[in-house]
Coordinates of C-alpha atoms and ligand atoms in Angstrom, one line a residue:
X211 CA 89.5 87.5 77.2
X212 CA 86.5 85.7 75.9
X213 CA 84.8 87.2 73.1
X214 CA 81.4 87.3 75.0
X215 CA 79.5 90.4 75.5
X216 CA 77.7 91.3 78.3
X217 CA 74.8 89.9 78.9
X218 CA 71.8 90.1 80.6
X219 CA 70.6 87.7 83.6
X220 CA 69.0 84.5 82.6
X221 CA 65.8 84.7 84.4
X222 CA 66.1 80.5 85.5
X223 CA 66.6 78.5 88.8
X224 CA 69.7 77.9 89.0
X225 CA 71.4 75.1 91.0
X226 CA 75.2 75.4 91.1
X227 CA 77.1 72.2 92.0
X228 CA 80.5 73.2 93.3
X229 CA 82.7 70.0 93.4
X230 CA 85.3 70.3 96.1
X231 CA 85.7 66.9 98.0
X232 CA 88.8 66.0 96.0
X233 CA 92.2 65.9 98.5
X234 CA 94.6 67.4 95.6
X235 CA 97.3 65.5 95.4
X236 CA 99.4 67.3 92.7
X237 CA 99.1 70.7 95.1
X238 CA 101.3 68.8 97.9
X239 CA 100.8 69.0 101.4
X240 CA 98.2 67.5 103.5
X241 CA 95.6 70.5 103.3
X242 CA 92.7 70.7 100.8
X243 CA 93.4 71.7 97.4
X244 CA 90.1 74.1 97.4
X245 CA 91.2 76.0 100.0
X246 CA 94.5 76.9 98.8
X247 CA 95.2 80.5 98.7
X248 CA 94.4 82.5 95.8
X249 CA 95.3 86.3 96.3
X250 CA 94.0 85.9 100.2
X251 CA 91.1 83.8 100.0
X252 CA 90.8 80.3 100.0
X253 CA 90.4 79.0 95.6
X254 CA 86.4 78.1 96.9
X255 CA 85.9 81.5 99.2
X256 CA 86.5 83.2 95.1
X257 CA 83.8 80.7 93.4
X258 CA 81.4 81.2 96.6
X259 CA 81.7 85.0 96.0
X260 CA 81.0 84.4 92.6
X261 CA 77.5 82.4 93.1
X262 CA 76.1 84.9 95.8
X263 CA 75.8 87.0 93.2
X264 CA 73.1 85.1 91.4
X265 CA 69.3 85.4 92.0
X266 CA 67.2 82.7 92.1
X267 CA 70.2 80.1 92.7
X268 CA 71.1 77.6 94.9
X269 CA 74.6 76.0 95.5
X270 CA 75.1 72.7 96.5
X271 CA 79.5 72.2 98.1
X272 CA 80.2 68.6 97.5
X273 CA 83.4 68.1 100.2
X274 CA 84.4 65.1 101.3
X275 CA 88.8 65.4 102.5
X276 CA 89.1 67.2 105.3
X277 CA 85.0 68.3 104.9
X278 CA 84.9 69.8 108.0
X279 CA 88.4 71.7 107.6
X280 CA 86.8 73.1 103.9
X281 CA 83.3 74.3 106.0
X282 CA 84.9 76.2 108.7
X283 CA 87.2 77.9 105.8
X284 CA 84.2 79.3 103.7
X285 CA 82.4 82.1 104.8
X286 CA 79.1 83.4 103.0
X287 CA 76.5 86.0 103.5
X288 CA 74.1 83.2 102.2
X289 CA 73.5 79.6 103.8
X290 CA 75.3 77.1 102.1
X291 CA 74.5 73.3 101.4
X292 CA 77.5 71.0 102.2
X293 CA 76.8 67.8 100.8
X294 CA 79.5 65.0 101.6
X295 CA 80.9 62.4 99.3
X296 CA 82.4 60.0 101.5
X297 CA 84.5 58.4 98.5
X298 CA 86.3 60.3 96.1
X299 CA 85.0 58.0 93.1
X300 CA 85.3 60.7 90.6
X301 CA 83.5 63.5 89.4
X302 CA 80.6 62.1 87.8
X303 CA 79.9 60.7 91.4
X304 CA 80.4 64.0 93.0
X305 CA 77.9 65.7 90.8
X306 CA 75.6 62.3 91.7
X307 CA 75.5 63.9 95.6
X308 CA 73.8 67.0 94.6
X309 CA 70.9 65.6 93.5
X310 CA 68.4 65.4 96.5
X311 CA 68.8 69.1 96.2
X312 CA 68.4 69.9 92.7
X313 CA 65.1 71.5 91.1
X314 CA 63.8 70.2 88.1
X315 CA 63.0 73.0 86.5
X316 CA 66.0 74.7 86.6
X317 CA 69.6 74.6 84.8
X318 CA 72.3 73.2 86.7
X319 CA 76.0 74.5 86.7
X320 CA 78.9 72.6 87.4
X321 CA 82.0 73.8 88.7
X322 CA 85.5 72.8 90.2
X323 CA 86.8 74.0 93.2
X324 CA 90.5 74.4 91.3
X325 CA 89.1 76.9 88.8
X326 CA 88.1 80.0 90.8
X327 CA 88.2 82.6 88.8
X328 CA 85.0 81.9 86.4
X329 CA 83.4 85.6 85.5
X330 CA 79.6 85.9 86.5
X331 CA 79.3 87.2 82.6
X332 CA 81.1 83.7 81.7
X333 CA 78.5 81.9 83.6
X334 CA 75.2 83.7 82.7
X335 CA 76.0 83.0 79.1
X336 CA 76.6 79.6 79.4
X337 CA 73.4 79.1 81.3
X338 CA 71.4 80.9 78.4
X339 CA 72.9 78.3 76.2
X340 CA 72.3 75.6 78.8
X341 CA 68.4 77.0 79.0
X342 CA 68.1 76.3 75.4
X343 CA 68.7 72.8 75.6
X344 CA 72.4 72.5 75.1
X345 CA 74.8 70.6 77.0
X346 CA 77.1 73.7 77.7
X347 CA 81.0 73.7 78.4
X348 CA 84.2 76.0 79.1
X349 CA 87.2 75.3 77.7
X350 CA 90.6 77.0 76.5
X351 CA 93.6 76.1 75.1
X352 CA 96.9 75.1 76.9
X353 CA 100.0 75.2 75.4
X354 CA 101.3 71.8 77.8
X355 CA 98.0 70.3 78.3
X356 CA 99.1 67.3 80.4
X357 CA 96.8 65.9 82.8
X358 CA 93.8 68.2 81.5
X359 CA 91.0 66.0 79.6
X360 CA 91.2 66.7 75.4
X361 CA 88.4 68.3 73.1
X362 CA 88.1 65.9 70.3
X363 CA 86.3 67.9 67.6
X364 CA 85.6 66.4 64.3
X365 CA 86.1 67.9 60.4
X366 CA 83.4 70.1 61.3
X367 CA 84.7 71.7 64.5
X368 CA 81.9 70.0 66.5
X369 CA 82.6 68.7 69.6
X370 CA 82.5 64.7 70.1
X371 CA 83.7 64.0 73.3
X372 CA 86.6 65.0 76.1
X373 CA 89.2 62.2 76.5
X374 CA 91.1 62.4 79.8
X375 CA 94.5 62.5 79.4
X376 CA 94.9 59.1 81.1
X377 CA 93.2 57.3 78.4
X378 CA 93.9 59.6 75.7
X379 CA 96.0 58.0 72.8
X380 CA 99.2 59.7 71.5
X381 CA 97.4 61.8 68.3
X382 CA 94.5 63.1 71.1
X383 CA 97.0 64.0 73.2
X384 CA 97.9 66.9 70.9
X385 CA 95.3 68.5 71.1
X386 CA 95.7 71.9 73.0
X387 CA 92.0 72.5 73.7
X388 CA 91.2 71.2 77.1
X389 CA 88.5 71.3 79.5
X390 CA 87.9 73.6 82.0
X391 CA 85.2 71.2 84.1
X392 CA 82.8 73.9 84.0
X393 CA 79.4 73.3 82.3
X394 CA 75.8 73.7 82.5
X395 CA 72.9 71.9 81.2
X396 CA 69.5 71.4 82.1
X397 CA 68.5 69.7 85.0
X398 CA 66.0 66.6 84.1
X399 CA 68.5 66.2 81.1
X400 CA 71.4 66.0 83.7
X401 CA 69.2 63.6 86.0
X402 CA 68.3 61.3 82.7
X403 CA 71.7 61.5 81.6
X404 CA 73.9 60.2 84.5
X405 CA 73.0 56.5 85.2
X406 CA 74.6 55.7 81.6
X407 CA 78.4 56.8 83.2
X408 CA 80.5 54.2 83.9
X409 CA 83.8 53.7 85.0
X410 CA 85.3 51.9 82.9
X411 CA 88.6 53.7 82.5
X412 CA 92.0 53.8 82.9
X413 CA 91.2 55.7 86.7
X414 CA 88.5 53.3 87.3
X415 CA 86.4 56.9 88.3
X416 CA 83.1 57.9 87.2
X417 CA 84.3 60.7 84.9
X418 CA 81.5 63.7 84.1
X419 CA 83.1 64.2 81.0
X420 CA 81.6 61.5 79.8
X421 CA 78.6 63.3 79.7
X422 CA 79.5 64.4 76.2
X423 CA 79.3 61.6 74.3
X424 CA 76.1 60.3 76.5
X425 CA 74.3 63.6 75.1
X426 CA 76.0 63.0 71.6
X427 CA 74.5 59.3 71.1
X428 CA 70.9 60.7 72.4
X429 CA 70.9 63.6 69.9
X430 CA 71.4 66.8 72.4
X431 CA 73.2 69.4 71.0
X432 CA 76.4 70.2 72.8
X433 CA 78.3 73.4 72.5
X434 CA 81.7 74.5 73.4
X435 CA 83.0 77.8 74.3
X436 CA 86.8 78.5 74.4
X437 CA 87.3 81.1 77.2
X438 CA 90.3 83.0 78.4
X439 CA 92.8 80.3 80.4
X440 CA 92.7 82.9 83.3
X441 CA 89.4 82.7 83.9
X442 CA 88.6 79.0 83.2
X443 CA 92.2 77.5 83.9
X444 CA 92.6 77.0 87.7
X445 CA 95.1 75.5 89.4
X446 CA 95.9 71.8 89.7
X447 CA 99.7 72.2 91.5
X448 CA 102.1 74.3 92.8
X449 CA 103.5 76.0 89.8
X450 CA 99.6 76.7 88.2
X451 CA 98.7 78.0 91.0
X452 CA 101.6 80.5 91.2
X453 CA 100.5 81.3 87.6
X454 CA 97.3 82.2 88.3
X455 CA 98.2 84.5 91.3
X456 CA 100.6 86.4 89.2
X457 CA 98.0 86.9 86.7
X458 CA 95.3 87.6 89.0
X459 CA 97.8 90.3 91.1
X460 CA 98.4 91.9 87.5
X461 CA 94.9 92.5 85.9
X462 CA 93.9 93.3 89.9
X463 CA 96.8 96.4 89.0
X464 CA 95.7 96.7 85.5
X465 CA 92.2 97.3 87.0
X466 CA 93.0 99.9 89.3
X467 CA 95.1 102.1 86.7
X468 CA 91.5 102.2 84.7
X469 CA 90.4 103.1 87.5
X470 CA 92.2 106.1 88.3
X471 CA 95.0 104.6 90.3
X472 CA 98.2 105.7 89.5
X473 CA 100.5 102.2 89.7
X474 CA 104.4 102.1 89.4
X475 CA 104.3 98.9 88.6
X476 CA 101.4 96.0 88.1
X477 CA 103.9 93.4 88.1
X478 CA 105.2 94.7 91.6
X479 CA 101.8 94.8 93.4
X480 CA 99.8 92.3 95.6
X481 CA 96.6 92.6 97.2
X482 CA 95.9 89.8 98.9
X483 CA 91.7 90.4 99.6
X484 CA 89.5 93.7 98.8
X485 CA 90.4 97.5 97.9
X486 CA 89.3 100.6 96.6
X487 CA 91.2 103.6 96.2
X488 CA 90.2 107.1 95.0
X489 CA 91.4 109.0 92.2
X490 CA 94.9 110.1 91.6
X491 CA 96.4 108.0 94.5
X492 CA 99.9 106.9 93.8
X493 CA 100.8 103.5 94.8
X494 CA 105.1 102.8 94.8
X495 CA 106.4 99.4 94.1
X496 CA 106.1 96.0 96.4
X497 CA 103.7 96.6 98.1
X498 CA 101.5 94.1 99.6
X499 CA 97.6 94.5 100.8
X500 CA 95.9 92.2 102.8
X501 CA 92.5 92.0 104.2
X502 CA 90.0 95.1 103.2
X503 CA 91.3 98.3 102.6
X504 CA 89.9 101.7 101.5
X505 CA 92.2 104.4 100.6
X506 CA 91.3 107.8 99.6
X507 CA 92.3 109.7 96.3
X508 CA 95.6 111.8 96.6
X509 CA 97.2 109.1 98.6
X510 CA 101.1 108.5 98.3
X511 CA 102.1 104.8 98.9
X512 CA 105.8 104.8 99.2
X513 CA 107.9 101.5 98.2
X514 CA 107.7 98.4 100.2
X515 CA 104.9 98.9 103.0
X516 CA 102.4 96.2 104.3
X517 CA 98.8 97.6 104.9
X518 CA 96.1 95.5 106.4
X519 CA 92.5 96.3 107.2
X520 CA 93.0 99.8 107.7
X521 CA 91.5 103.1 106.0
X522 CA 93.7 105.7 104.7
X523 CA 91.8 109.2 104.1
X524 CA 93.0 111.8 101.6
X525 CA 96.2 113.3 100.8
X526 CA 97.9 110.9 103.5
X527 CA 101.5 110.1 102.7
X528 CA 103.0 107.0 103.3
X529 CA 106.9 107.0 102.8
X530 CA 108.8 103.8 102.6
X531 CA 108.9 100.1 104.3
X532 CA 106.1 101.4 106.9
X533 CA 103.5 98.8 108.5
X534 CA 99.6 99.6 109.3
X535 CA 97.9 96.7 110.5
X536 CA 94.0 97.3 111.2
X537 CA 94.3 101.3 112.0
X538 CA 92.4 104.1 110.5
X539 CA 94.6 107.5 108.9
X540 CA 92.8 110.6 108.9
X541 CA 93.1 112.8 105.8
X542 CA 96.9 114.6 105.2
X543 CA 99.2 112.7 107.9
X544 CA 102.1 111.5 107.2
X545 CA 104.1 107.9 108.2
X546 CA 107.1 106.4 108.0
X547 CA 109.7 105.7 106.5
X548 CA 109.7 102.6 108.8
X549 CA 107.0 103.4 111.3
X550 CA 104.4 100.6 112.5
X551 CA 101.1 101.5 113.6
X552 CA 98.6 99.0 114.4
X553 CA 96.0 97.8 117.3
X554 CA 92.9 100.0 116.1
X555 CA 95.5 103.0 116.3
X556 CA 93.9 106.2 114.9
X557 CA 95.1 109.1 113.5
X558 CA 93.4 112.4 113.1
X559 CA 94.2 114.7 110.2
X560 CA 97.3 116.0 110.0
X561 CA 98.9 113.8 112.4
X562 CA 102.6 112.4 111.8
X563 CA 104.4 109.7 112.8
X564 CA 107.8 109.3 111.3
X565 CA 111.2 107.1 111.5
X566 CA 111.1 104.3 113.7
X567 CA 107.9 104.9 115.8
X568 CA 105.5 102.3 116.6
X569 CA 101.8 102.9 117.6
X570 CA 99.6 100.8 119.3
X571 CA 96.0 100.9 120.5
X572 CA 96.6 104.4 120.5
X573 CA 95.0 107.6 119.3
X574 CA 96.6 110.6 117.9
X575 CA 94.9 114.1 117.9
X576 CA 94.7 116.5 115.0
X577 CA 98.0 117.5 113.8
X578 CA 100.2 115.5 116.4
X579 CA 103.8 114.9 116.0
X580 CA 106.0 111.8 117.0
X581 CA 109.0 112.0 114.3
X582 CA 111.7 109.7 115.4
X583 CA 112.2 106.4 117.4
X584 CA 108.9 106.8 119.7
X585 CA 106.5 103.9 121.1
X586 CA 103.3 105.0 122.1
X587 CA 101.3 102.2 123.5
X588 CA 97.8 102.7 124.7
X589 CA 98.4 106.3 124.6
X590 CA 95.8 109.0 124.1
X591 CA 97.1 112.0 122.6
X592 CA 95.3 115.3 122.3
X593 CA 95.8 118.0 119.7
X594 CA 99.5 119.7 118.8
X595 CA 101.3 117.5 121.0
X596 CA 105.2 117.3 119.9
X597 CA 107.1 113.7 121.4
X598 CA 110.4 113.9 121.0
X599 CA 112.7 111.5 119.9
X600 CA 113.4 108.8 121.7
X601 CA 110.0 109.2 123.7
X602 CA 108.7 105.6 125.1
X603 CA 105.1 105.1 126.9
X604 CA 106.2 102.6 129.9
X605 CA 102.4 101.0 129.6
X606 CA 103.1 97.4 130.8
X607 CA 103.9 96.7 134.3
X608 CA 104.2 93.2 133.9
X609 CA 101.0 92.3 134.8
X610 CA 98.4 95.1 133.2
X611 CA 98.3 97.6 130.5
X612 CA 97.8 100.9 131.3
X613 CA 96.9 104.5 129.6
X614 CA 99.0 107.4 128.9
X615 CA 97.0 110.4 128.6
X616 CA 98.8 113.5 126.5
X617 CA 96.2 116.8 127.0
X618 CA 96.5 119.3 124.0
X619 CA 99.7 121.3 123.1
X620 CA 101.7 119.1 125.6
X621 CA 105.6 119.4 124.8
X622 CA 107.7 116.0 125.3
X623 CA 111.2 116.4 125.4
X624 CA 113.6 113.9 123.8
X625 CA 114.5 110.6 125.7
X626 CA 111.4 111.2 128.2
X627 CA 110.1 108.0 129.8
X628 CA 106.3 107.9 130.3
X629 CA 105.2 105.8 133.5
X630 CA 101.5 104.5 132.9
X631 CA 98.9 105.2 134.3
X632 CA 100.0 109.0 133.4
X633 CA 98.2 112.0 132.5
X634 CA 100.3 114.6 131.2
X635 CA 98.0 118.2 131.5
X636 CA 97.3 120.4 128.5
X637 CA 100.4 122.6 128.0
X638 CA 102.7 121.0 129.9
X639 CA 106.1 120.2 129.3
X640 CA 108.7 117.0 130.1
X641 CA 112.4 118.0 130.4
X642 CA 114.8 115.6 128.0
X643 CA 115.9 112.4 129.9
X644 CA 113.4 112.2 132.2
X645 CA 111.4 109.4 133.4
X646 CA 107.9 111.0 134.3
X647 CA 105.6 108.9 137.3
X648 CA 103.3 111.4 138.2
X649 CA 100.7 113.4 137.3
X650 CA 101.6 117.0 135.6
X651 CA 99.7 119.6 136.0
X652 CA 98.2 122.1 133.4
X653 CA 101.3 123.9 131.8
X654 CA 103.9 122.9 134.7
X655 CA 107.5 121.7 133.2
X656 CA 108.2 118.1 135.0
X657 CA 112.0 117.4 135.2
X658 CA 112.7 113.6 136.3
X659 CA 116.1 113.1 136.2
X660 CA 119.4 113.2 138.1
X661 CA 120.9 117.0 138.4
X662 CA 124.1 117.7 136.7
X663 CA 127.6 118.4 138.6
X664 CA 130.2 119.0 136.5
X665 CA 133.5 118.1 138.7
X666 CA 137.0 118.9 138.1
X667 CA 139.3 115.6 137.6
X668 CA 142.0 115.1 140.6
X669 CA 145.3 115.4 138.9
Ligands
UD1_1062 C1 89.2 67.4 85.6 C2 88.5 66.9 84.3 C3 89.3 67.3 83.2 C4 89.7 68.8 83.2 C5 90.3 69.1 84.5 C6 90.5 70.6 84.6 C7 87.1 65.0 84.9 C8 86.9 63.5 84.8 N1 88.2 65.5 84.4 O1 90.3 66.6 85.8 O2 88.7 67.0 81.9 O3 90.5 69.1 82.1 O4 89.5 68.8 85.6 O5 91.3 70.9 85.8 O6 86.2 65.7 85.3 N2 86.3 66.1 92.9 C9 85.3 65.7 93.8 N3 85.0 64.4 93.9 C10 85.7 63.5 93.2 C11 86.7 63.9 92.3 C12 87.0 65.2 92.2 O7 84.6 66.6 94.4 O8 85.4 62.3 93.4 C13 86.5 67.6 92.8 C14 88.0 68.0 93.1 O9 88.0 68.4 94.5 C15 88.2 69.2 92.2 C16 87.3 68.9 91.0 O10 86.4 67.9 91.4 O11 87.8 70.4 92.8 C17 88.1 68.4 89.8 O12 88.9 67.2 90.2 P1 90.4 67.0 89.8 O13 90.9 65.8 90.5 O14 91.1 68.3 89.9 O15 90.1 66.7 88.2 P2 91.2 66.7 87.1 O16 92.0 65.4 87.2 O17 92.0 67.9 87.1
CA1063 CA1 91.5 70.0 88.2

């Protein structure tokens, strides 16, 4: 972790310049590197999060492959300024875009779509040191640094200039501190500073690490911090990027155990988008969140379930390999093992749904029971209702859904089929095996099935 303190917020403009038109190459495929997914969100969505959080800034997305693939994938609570760079010339040129929308007074931050995970701590201390005249960059230190641009320091540890690895000769390309690609420096030194990068390189690319040694030869001090590779690393292929999710999934777990969270296991935990969790919940291994979720404290997780979207209240159980996809769980229920609830299902308190049942775009009354092998399909149920096994709400004729209505303290007997429309009157009973069509009345048994005989075998 970087050795930074907190610190307060610089009170600058800001103009962040987020540079994002690159294609990605080394990630493979034919989609954008910046919105590659890192732990549910798109590597850009985490850096557009990040910026929000900053008053007085602006943010400036320079896209250019696939720009209007990387705009529909961003969402923000704040308007944001795509700016297009038709040609990928390099990232000096992609900074170039951004200025018709820069302020003069204000410090300008660069940063790379690939590295995601900068802290807003990170950043408002390297715009302090940008505010006070310094060229300011991130690095850290990789122990393969192939591909990454070199910081060549001199006897005196101070900076001289980044060498990309392309053009770095065999002794530079020792070195283990590299660049991140984030920095911040003051904006009429940024504007006076460009026009002298070329691109006379190996690449043939306008490279903003050049910017170094431009600010060296005119006498502006230039400072580099070296930050912790999770924050500052990103993710230029496959294998990096794999890295970085691992690492993010495991201080995400590490996190919630400060927290309060009780975890089996961090390495064994992925949650794909946003969470919180009360106190003394107990989260089993493999399980995967996705989307938001809240769950409430004394909450058991059992091994291997899938929750998206949904709400979990207090003292809810969970027992193993069940699925709950946008549903809210009122407080002591219990699910599973196996069961699958989803479509906006909800569950009052004290509501179970066990072994092989599957809810959807249903609702279950206080402290109703569906243990075994059930599907309840746009069915209304109303307090203390017992379905037994087997129980299946026939809500699709083929053409239309329709409702199955369960009145309070309504008895279901195993095997019963449930004909929708249906509305099943508080109190009443089904007999086991039988397929219900119509209407039953307040506390009436309905029997729908064929009469036994029990016949003696001819000889
Ligand atoms: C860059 C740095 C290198 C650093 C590394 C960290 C330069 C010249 N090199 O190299 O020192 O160690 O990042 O990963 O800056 N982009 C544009 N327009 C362009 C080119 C790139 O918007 O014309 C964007 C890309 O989409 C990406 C970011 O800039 O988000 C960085 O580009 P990338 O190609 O990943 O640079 P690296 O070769 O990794
Ligand atoms: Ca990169």
């Amino acid at each position: 972790k970087t050795t930074w303190g907190e610190c307060a917020i610089v009170p600058m403009n800001i103009d962040f310049i987020i540079l994002a038109a690159g294609k990605g190459t080394r990630m493979g495929g034919d989609s954008p590197k910046v919105l590659a997914d890192l732990a549910g969100k798109p590597m850009l969505q985490h850096l557009v999060n990040t910026v929000e959080g900053f008053a007085n800034s602006k943010a400036s997305i320079i896209v250019g492959y696939k720009s209007k693939e990387v705009e529909q994938g961003i969402v923000s609570s704040k308007k944001l300024n795509f700016v297009n760079q038709s040609k990928q010339l390099g990232t000096a040129h992609a900074v170039k875009q951004s200025f018709p929308f820069l302020r003069k007074n204000s410090v300008s931050v660069v940063l790379y779509g690939d590295a995601p995970l900068v802290s807003k701590n990170t950043l408002n201390r390297l715009i302090k040191s940008a505010s006070q005249g310094n060229l300011s960059l991130l690095t850290f230190i990789k122990d393969d640094p192939t591909g990454y641009g070199r910081i060549i320091r001199d006897t005196k540890n101070r900076i001289q200039k980044i060498t990309e690895h392309k053009d770095a000769t065999s002794t530079e390309k020792e070195i283990r501190e590299v660049n991140s690609g984030i920095l911040a420096i003051k904006t009429d030194i940024l504007l006076k500073l460009m026009p002298s990068i070329k691109n006379n390189n190996v690449s043939k690319e306008y490279y903003l690490t050049d910017l170094v040694e431009i600010a060296i030869r005119n006498s502006l001090p230039v400072t580099a911090t070296i930050c912790d590779p999770y924050e500052v690393g990103g993710a230029n292929n496959r294998q990096e990027l794999h890295d970085l999710e691992r690492l993010y999934q495991k201080r995400k777990g590490e996190e919630l155990l400060e927290k309060g969270t009780i975890i089996a296991d961090t390495s064994r935990l992925d949650i794909r988008g946003d969470i919180k969790i009360g106190k003394n919940t107990f989260i089993d291994i493999n399980n995967v969140f996705t989307g938001n979720n809240v769950l409430g404290a004394n909450v058991v997780v059992g091994p291997n379930c899938y929750i998206s979207n949904s709400t979990i209240k207090d003292g809810t159980i969970i027992y193993a390999n069940t699925v709950i996809e946008s549903c809210l769980v009122g407080k002591d229920c219990k699910l599973g093992p196996f069961a699958r609830i989803r479509g906006e299902t909800e569950l009052s308190d004290g509501a179970e749904l066990g072994n092989f049942v599957e809810a959807n775009r249903s609702n279950i009354g206080k402290r109703s029971k569906a243990k075994h092998l059930t599907y309840l399909g746009d069915a209304k149920l109303g307090k203390r209702v017992n379905v037994g096994a087997g129980t299946i709400t026939c809500n699709y004729d083929g053409k239309k859904k329709h409702k199955t209505i369960i009145e309070d303290g309504t008895f279901i007997g195993s095997n019963s089929s449930l004909v929708a429309p249906l509305t099943l009157g508080e109190g009443s009973y089904t007999g086991a095996g039988s397929v219900i069509t119509k209407n039953v009345p307040k506390g009436k048994l309905a029997v729908g099935r064929g009469k036994q005989v029990n016949l003696t075998k001819k000889k």
